[in-house]
GROMACS .gro file of C-alpha atoms in nm:
model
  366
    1UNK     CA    1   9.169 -12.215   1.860
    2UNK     CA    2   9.300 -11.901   1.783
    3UNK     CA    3   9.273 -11.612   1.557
    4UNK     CA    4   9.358 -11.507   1.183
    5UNK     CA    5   9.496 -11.204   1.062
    6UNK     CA    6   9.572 -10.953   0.744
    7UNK     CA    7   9.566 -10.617   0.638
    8UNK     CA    8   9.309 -10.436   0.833
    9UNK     CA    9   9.088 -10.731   0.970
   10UNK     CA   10   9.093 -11.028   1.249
   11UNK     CA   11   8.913 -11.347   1.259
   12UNK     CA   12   8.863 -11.523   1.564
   13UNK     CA   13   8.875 -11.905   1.478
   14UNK     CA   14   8.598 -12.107   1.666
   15UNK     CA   15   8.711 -12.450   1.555
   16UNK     CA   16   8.942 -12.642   1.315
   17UNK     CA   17   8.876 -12.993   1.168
   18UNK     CA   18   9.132 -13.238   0.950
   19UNK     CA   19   8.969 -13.264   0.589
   20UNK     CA   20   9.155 -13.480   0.490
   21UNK     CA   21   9.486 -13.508   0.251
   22UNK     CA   22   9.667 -13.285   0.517
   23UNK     CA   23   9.415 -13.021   0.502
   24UNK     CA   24   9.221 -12.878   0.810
   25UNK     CA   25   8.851 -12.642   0.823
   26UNK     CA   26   8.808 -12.357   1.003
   27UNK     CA   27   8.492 -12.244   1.141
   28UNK     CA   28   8.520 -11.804   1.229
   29UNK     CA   29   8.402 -11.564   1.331
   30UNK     CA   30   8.468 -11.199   1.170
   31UNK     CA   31   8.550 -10.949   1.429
   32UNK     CA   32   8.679 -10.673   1.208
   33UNK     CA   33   8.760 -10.618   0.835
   34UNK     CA   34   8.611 -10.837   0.600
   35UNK     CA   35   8.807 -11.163   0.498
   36UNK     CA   36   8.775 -11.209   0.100
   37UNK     CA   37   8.929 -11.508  -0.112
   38UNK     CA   38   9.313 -11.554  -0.181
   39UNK     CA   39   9.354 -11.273   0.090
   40UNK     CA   40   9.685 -11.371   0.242
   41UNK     CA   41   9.631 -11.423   0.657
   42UNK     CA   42   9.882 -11.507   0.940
   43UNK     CA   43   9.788 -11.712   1.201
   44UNK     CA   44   9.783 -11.709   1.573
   45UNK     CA   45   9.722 -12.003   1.840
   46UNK     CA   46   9.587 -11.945   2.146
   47UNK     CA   47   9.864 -12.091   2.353
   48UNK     CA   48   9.683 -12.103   2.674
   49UNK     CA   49   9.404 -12.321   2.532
   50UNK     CA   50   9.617 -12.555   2.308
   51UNK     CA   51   9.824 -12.605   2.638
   52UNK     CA   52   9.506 -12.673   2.838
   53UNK     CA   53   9.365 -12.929   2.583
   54UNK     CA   54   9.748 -13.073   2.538
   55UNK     CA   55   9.770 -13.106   2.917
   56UNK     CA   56   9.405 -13.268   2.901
   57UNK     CA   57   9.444 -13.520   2.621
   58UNK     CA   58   9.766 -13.673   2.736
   59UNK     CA   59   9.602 -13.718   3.071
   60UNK     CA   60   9.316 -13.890   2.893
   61UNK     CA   61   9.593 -14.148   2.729
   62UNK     CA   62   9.735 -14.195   3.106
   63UNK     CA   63   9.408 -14.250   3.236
   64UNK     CA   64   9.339 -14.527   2.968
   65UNK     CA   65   9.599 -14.711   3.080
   66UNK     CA   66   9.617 -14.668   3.443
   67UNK     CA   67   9.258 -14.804   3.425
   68UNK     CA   68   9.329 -15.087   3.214
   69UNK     CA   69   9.602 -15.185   3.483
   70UNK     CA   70   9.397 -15.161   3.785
   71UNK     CA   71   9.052 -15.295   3.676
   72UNK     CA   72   9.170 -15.514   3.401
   73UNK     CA   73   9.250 -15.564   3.042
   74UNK     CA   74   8.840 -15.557   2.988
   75UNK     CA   75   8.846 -15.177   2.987
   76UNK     CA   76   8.782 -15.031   2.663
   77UNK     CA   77   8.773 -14.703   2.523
   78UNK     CA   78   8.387 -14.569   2.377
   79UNK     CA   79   8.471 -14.203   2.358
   80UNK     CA   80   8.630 -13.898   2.527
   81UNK     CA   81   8.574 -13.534   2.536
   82UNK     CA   82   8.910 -13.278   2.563
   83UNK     CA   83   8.853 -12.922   2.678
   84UNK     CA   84   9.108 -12.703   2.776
   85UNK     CA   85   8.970 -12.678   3.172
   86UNK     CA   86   8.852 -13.032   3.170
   87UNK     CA   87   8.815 -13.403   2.989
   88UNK     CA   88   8.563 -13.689   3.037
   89UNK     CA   89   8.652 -14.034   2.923
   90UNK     CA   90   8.402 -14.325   2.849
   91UNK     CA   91   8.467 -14.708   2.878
   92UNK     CA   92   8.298 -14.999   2.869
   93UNK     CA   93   8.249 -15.200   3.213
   94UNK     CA   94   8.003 -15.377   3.372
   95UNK     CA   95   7.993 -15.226   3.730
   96UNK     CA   96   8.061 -14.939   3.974
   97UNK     CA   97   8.432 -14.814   3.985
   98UNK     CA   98   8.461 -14.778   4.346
   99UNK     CA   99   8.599 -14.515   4.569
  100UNK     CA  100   8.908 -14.713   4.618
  101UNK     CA  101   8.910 -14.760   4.259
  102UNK     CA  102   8.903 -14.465   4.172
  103UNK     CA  103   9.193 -14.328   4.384
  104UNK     CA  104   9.417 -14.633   4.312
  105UNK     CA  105   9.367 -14.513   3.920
  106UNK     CA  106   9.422 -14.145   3.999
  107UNK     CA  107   9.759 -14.233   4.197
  108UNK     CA  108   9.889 -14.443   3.939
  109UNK     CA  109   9.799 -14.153   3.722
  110UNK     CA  110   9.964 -13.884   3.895
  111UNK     CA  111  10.278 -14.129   3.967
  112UNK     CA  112  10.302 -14.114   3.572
  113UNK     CA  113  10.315 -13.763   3.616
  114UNK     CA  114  10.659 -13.784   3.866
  115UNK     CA  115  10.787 -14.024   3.617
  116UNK     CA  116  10.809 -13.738   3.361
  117UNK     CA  117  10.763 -13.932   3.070
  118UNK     CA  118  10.906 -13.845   2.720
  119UNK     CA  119  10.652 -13.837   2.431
  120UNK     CA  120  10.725 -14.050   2.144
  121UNK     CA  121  10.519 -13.977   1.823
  122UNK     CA  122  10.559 -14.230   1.538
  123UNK     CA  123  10.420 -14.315   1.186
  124UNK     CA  124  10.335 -14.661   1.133
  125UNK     CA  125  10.163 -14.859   0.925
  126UNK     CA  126   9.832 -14.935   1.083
  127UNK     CA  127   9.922 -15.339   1.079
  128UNK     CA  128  10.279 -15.312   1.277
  129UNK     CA  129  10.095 -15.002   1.494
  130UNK     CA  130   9.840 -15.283   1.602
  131UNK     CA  131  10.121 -15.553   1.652
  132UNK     CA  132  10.362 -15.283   1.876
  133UNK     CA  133  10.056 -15.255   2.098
  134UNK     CA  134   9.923 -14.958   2.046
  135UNK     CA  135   9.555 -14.923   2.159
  136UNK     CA  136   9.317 -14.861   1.903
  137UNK     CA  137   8.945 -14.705   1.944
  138UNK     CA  138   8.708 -14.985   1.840
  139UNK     CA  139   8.529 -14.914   1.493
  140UNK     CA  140   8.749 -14.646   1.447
  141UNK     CA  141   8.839 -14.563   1.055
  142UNK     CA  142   9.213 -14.594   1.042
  143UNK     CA  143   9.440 -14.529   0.737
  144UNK     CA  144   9.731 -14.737   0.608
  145UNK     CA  145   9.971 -14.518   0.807
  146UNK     CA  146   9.852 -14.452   1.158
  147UNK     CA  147  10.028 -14.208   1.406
  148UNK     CA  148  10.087 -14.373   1.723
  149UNK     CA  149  10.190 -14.164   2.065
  150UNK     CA  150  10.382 -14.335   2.315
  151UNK     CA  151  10.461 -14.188   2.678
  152UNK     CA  152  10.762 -14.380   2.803
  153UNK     CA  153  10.634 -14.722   2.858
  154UNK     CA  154  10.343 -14.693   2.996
  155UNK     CA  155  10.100 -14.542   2.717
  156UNK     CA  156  10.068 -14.645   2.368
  157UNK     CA  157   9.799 -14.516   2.143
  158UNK     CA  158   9.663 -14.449   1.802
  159UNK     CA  159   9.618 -14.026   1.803
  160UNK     CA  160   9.654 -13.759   1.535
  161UNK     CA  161   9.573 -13.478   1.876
  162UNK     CA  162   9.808 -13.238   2.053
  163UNK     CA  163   9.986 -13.371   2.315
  164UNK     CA  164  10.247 -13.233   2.597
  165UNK     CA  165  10.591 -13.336   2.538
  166UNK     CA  166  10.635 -13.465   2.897
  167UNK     CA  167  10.416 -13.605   3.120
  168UNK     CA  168  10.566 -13.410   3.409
  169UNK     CA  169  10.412 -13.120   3.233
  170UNK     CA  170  10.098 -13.178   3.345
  171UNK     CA  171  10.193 -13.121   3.700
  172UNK     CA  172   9.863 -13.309   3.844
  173UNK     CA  173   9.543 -13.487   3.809
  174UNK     CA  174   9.235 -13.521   3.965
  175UNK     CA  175   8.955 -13.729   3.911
  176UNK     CA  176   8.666 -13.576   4.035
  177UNK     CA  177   8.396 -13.829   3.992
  178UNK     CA  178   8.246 -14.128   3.789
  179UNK     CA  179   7.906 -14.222   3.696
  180UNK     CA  180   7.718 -14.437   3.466
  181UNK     CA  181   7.605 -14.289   3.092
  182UNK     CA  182   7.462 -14.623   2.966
  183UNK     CA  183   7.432 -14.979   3.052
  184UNK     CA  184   7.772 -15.137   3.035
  185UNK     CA  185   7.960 -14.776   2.971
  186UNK     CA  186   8.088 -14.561   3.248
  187UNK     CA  187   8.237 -14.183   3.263
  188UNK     CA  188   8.573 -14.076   3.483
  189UNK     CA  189   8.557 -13.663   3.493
  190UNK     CA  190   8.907 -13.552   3.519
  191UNK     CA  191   9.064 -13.201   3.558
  192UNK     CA  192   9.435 -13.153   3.459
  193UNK     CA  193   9.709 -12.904   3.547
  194UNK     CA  194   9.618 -12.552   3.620
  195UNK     CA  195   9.253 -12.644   3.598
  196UNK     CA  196   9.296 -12.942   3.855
  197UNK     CA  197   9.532 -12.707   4.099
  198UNK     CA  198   9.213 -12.493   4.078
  199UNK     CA  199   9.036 -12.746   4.177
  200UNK     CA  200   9.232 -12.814   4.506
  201UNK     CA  201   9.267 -12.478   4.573
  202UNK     CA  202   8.894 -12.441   4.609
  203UNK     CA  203   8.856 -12.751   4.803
  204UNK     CA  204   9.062 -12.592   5.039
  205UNK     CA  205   8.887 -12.297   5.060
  206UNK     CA  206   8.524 -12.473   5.104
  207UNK     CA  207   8.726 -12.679   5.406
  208UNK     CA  208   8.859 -12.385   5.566
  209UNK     CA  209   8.545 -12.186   5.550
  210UNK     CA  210   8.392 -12.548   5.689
  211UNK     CA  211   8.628 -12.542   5.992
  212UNK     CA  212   8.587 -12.202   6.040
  213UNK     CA  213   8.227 -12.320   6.061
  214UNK     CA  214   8.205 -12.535   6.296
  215UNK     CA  215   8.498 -12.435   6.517
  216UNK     CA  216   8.735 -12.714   6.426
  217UNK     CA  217   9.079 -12.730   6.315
  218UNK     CA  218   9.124 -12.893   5.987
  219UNK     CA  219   9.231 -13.262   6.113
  220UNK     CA  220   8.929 -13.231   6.338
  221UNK     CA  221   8.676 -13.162   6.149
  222UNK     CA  222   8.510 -13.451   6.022
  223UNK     CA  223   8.489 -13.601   6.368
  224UNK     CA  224   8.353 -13.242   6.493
  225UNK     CA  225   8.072 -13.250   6.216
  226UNK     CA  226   8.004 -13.667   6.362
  227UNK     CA  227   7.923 -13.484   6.746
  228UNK     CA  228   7.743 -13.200   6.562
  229UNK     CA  229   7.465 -13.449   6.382
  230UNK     CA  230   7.477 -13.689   6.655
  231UNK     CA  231   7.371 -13.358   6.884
  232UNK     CA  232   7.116 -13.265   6.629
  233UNK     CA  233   6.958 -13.647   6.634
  234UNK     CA  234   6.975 -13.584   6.972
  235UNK     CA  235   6.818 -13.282   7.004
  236UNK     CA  236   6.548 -13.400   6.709
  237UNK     CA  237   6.454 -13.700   6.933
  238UNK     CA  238   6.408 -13.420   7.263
  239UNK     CA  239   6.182 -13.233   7.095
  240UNK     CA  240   5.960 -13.530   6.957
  241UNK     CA  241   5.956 -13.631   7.331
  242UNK     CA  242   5.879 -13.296   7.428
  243UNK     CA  243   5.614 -13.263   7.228
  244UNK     CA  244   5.452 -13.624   7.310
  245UNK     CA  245   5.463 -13.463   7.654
  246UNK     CA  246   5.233 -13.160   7.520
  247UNK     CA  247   5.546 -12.956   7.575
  248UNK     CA  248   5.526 -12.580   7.373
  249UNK     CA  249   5.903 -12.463   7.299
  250UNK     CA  250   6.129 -12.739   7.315
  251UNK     CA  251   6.366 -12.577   7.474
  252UNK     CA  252   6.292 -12.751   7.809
  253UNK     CA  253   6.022 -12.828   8.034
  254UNK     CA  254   5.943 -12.670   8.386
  255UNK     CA  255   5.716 -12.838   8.631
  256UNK     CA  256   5.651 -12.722   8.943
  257UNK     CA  257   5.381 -12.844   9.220
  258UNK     CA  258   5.370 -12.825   9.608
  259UNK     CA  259   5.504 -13.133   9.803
  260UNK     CA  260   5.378 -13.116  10.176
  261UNK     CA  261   5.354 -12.746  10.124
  262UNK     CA  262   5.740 -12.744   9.998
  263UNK     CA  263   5.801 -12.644   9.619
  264UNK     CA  264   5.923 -12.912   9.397
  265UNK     CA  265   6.060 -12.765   9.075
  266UNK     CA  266   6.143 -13.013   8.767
  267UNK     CA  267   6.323 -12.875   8.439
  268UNK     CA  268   6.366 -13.116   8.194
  269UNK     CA  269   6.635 -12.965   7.911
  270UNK     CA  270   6.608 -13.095   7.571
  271UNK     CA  271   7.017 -13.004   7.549
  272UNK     CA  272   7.257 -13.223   7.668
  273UNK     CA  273   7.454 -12.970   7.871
  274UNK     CA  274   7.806 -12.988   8.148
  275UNK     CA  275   7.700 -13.029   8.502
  276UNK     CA  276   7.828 -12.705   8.559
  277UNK     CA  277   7.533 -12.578   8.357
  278UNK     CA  278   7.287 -12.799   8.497
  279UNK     CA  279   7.391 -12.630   8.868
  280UNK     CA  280   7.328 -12.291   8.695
  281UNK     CA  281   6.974 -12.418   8.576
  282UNK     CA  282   6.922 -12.581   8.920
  283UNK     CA  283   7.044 -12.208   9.103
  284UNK     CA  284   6.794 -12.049   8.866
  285UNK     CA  285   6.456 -12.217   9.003
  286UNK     CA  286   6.581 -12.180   9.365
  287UNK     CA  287   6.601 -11.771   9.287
  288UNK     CA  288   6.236 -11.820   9.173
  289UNK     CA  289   6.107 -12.058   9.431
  290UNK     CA  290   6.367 -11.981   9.701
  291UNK     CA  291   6.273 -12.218   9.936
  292UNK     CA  292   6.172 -12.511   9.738
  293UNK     CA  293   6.350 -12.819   9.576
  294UNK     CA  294   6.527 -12.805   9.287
  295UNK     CA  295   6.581 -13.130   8.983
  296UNK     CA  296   6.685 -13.075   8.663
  297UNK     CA  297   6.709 -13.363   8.414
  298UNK     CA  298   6.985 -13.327   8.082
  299UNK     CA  299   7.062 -13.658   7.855
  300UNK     CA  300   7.025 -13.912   8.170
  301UNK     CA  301   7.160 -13.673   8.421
  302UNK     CA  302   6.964 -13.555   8.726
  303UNK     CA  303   7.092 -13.226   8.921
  304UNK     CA  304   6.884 -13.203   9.313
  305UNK     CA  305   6.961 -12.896   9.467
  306UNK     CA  306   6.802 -12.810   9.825
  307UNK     CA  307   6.710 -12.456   9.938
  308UNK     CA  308   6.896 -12.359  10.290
  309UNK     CA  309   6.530 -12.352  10.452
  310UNK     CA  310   6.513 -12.733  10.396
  311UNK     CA  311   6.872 -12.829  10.442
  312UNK     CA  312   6.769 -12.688  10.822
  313UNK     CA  313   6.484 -12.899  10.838
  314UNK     CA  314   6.754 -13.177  10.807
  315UNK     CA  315   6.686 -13.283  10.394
  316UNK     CA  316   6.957 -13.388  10.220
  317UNK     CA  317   6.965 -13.340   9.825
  318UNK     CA  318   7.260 -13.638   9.791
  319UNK     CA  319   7.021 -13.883  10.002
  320UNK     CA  320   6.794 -13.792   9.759
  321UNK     CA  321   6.975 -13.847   9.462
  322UNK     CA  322   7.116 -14.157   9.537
  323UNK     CA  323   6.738 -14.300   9.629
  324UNK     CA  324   6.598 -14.145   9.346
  325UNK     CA  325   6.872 -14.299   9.096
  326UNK     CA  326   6.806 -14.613   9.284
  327UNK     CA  327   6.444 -14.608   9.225
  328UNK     CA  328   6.485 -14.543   8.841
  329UNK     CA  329   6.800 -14.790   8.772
  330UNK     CA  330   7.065 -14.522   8.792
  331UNK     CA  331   7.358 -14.433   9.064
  332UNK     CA  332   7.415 -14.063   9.228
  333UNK     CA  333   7.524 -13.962   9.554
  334UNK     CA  334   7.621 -13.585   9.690
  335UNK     CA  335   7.613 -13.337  10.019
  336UNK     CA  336   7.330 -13.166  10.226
  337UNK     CA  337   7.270 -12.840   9.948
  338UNK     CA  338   7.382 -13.064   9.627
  339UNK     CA  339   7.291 -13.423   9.484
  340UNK     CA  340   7.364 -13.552   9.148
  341UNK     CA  341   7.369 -13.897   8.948
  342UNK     CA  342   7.296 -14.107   8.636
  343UNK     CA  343   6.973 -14.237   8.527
  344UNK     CA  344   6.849 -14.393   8.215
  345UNK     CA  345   6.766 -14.114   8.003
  346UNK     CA  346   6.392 -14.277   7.869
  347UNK     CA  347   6.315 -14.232   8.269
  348UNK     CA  348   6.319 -13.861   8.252
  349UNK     CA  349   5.936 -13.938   8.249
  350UNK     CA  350   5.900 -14.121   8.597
  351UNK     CA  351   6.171 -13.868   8.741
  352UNK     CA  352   5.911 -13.621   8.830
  353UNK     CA  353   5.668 -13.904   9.054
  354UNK     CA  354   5.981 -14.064   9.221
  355UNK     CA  355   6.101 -13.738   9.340
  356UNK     CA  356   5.783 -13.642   9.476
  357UNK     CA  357   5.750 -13.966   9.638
  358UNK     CA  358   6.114 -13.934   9.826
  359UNK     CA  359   6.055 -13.528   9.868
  360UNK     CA  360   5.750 -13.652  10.054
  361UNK     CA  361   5.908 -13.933  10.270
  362UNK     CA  362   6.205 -13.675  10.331
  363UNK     CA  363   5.981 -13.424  10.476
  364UNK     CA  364   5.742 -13.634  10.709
  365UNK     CA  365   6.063 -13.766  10.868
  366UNK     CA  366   6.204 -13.444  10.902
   0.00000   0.00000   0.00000
């Protein structure tokens, strides 16, 4: 790609195709002048694109090989397509290239790359090309005289494209995916020099904007996005048992009813929250129902807290808590004013009869 110029005109040239006895087509595209036979042009190639495609096809011949070597001698070439931002390559094999494949390949690759291998170009006849192991395509039209390009010793192949003259010139690789374009015949995606640092660069980007995101250094933030959909199951399996309890909202559930004339308060939270939270929930109901009973329930926690009016009348919210955890297969303990423990957190549902069972013992002994 490129353009054409003379006297008073430019041609932008679209494409350019070998016809044969050393001759080449181009398709263009007039952009000024008019270009009329035997006028005498001058040339110009796009260096930026013939170094994108060079830096693309010689990763393509890399990528040939490094595949051969770590899934086997069975790979075999079916087609490849060389863009100056990007290349796909099709082979022939039977299954999935794994993950692990796929990054074994793409190191090897890149390795290549460190290596800084010279390119060799040769002409052969096609008959010694074939016997110096150089890889052919498969029903392929080949002349008597074949040019072969080598890269070091690793790559060998039949090619009449542009190609860098080091491998090291291609800086880095990155395979960005594979998939299946027929039965038998898969496709590696692969981005190459400035094109593939793009690529990192906004893969960087995307995970800084994630972390930013979630609140997560870098390192952290897979395992940070594990708690956050673990919390959202979580919270998805609250409100389905919030709503099986006829419960509007979903952000938690307040029951209160009067225990020997003493208000008993219940919250159940759909959040799984600190217990420092839970005591701020608990303080809460006792400013509405100052001299009731407090219990709030959070992920298979119970909070009791005890108004002063009852702690005088001798009821003690860690008796309670322990009895209560008791009841319902948990442990708690606490003071006079505080009790707290552990239950199983599909008994939130009985939590509200057994404390109204012990609030009632608790007071007709008091």
């Amino acid at each position: 790609r490129g353009e054409l110029l003379w006297n008073g005109g430019r041609a932008a040239v679209l494409d350019s195709r070998p016809a044969g006895a050393g001759a080449s087509v181009q398709s263009c595209l007039v952009e000024l002048g008019a270009l009329r036979s035997g006028a005498s042009v001058r040339a110009r190639v796009d260096q930026d694109h013939r170094a994108g495609c060079a830096a693309h096809h010689s990763a393509t011949h890399l990528l040939n090989r490094a595949l051969r070597e770590v899934l086997g001698e069975g790979v075999v070439q079916r087609g490849s397509l060389v863009a100056p931002d990007h290349a796909t390559f099709d082979f022939s094999w039977p299954s999935p290239v794994s993950e692990e494949q796929l990054t074994e390949v793409e190191r090897l690759l890149n390795r290549q790359l460190r290596r800084d291998l010279s390119r060799r170009v040769e002409l052969l006849p096609i008959d010694v090309a074939r016997t110096s192991g150089a890889v052919a395509l498969p029903d392929e039209p080949y002349g008597d005289v074949v040019r072969v390009v080598s890269f070091g010793d690793f790559s060998r192949e039949l090619c009449g494209g542009t190609h860098v003259a080091r491998s090291g010139e291609i800086g880095l690789v990155v395979l960005t995916g594979s998939r299946s374009v027929g039965q038998g015949l898969r496709r590696v995606e692969l981005l190459a020099a400035a094109a593939a640092e793009r690529w990192w660069e906004g893969q960087r980007r995307h995970l800084a904007e994630l972390s930013d995101a979630v609140r997560s250094p870098v390192p952290e933030v897979i395992a940070r996005v594990r708690q956050l959909q673990e919390r959202v199951r979580r919270l998805e399996r609250e409100v389905h048992r919030s709503r099986e309890l006829g419960i509007a909202g979903g952000g938690s559930a307040i029951q209160q009813e009067a225990v020997a004339g003493v208000s008993l308060v219940v919250e159940d939270l759909v959040e799984k929250m600190e217990r420092r939270e839970l005591r701020q929930h608990a303080e809460q109901l006792l400013d509405r129902w100052p001299d009731g009973c407090a219990v709030v329930l959070s992920g298979g926690q119970i909070l009791i807290r005890v108004s002063d009016a009852l702690v005088a009348r001798g009821l003690s919210a860690g008796t309670m808590a322990q009895a209560v955890c008791q009841e319902l297969g948990g442990r708690g303990g606490g003071n006079q004013q505080l009790g707290q423990g552990v239950i199983p957190e599909e008994s939130h549902r009985a939590a509200m009869a057994t404390v109204r069972t012990i609030l009632g013992s608790a007071l007709e002994e008091a």
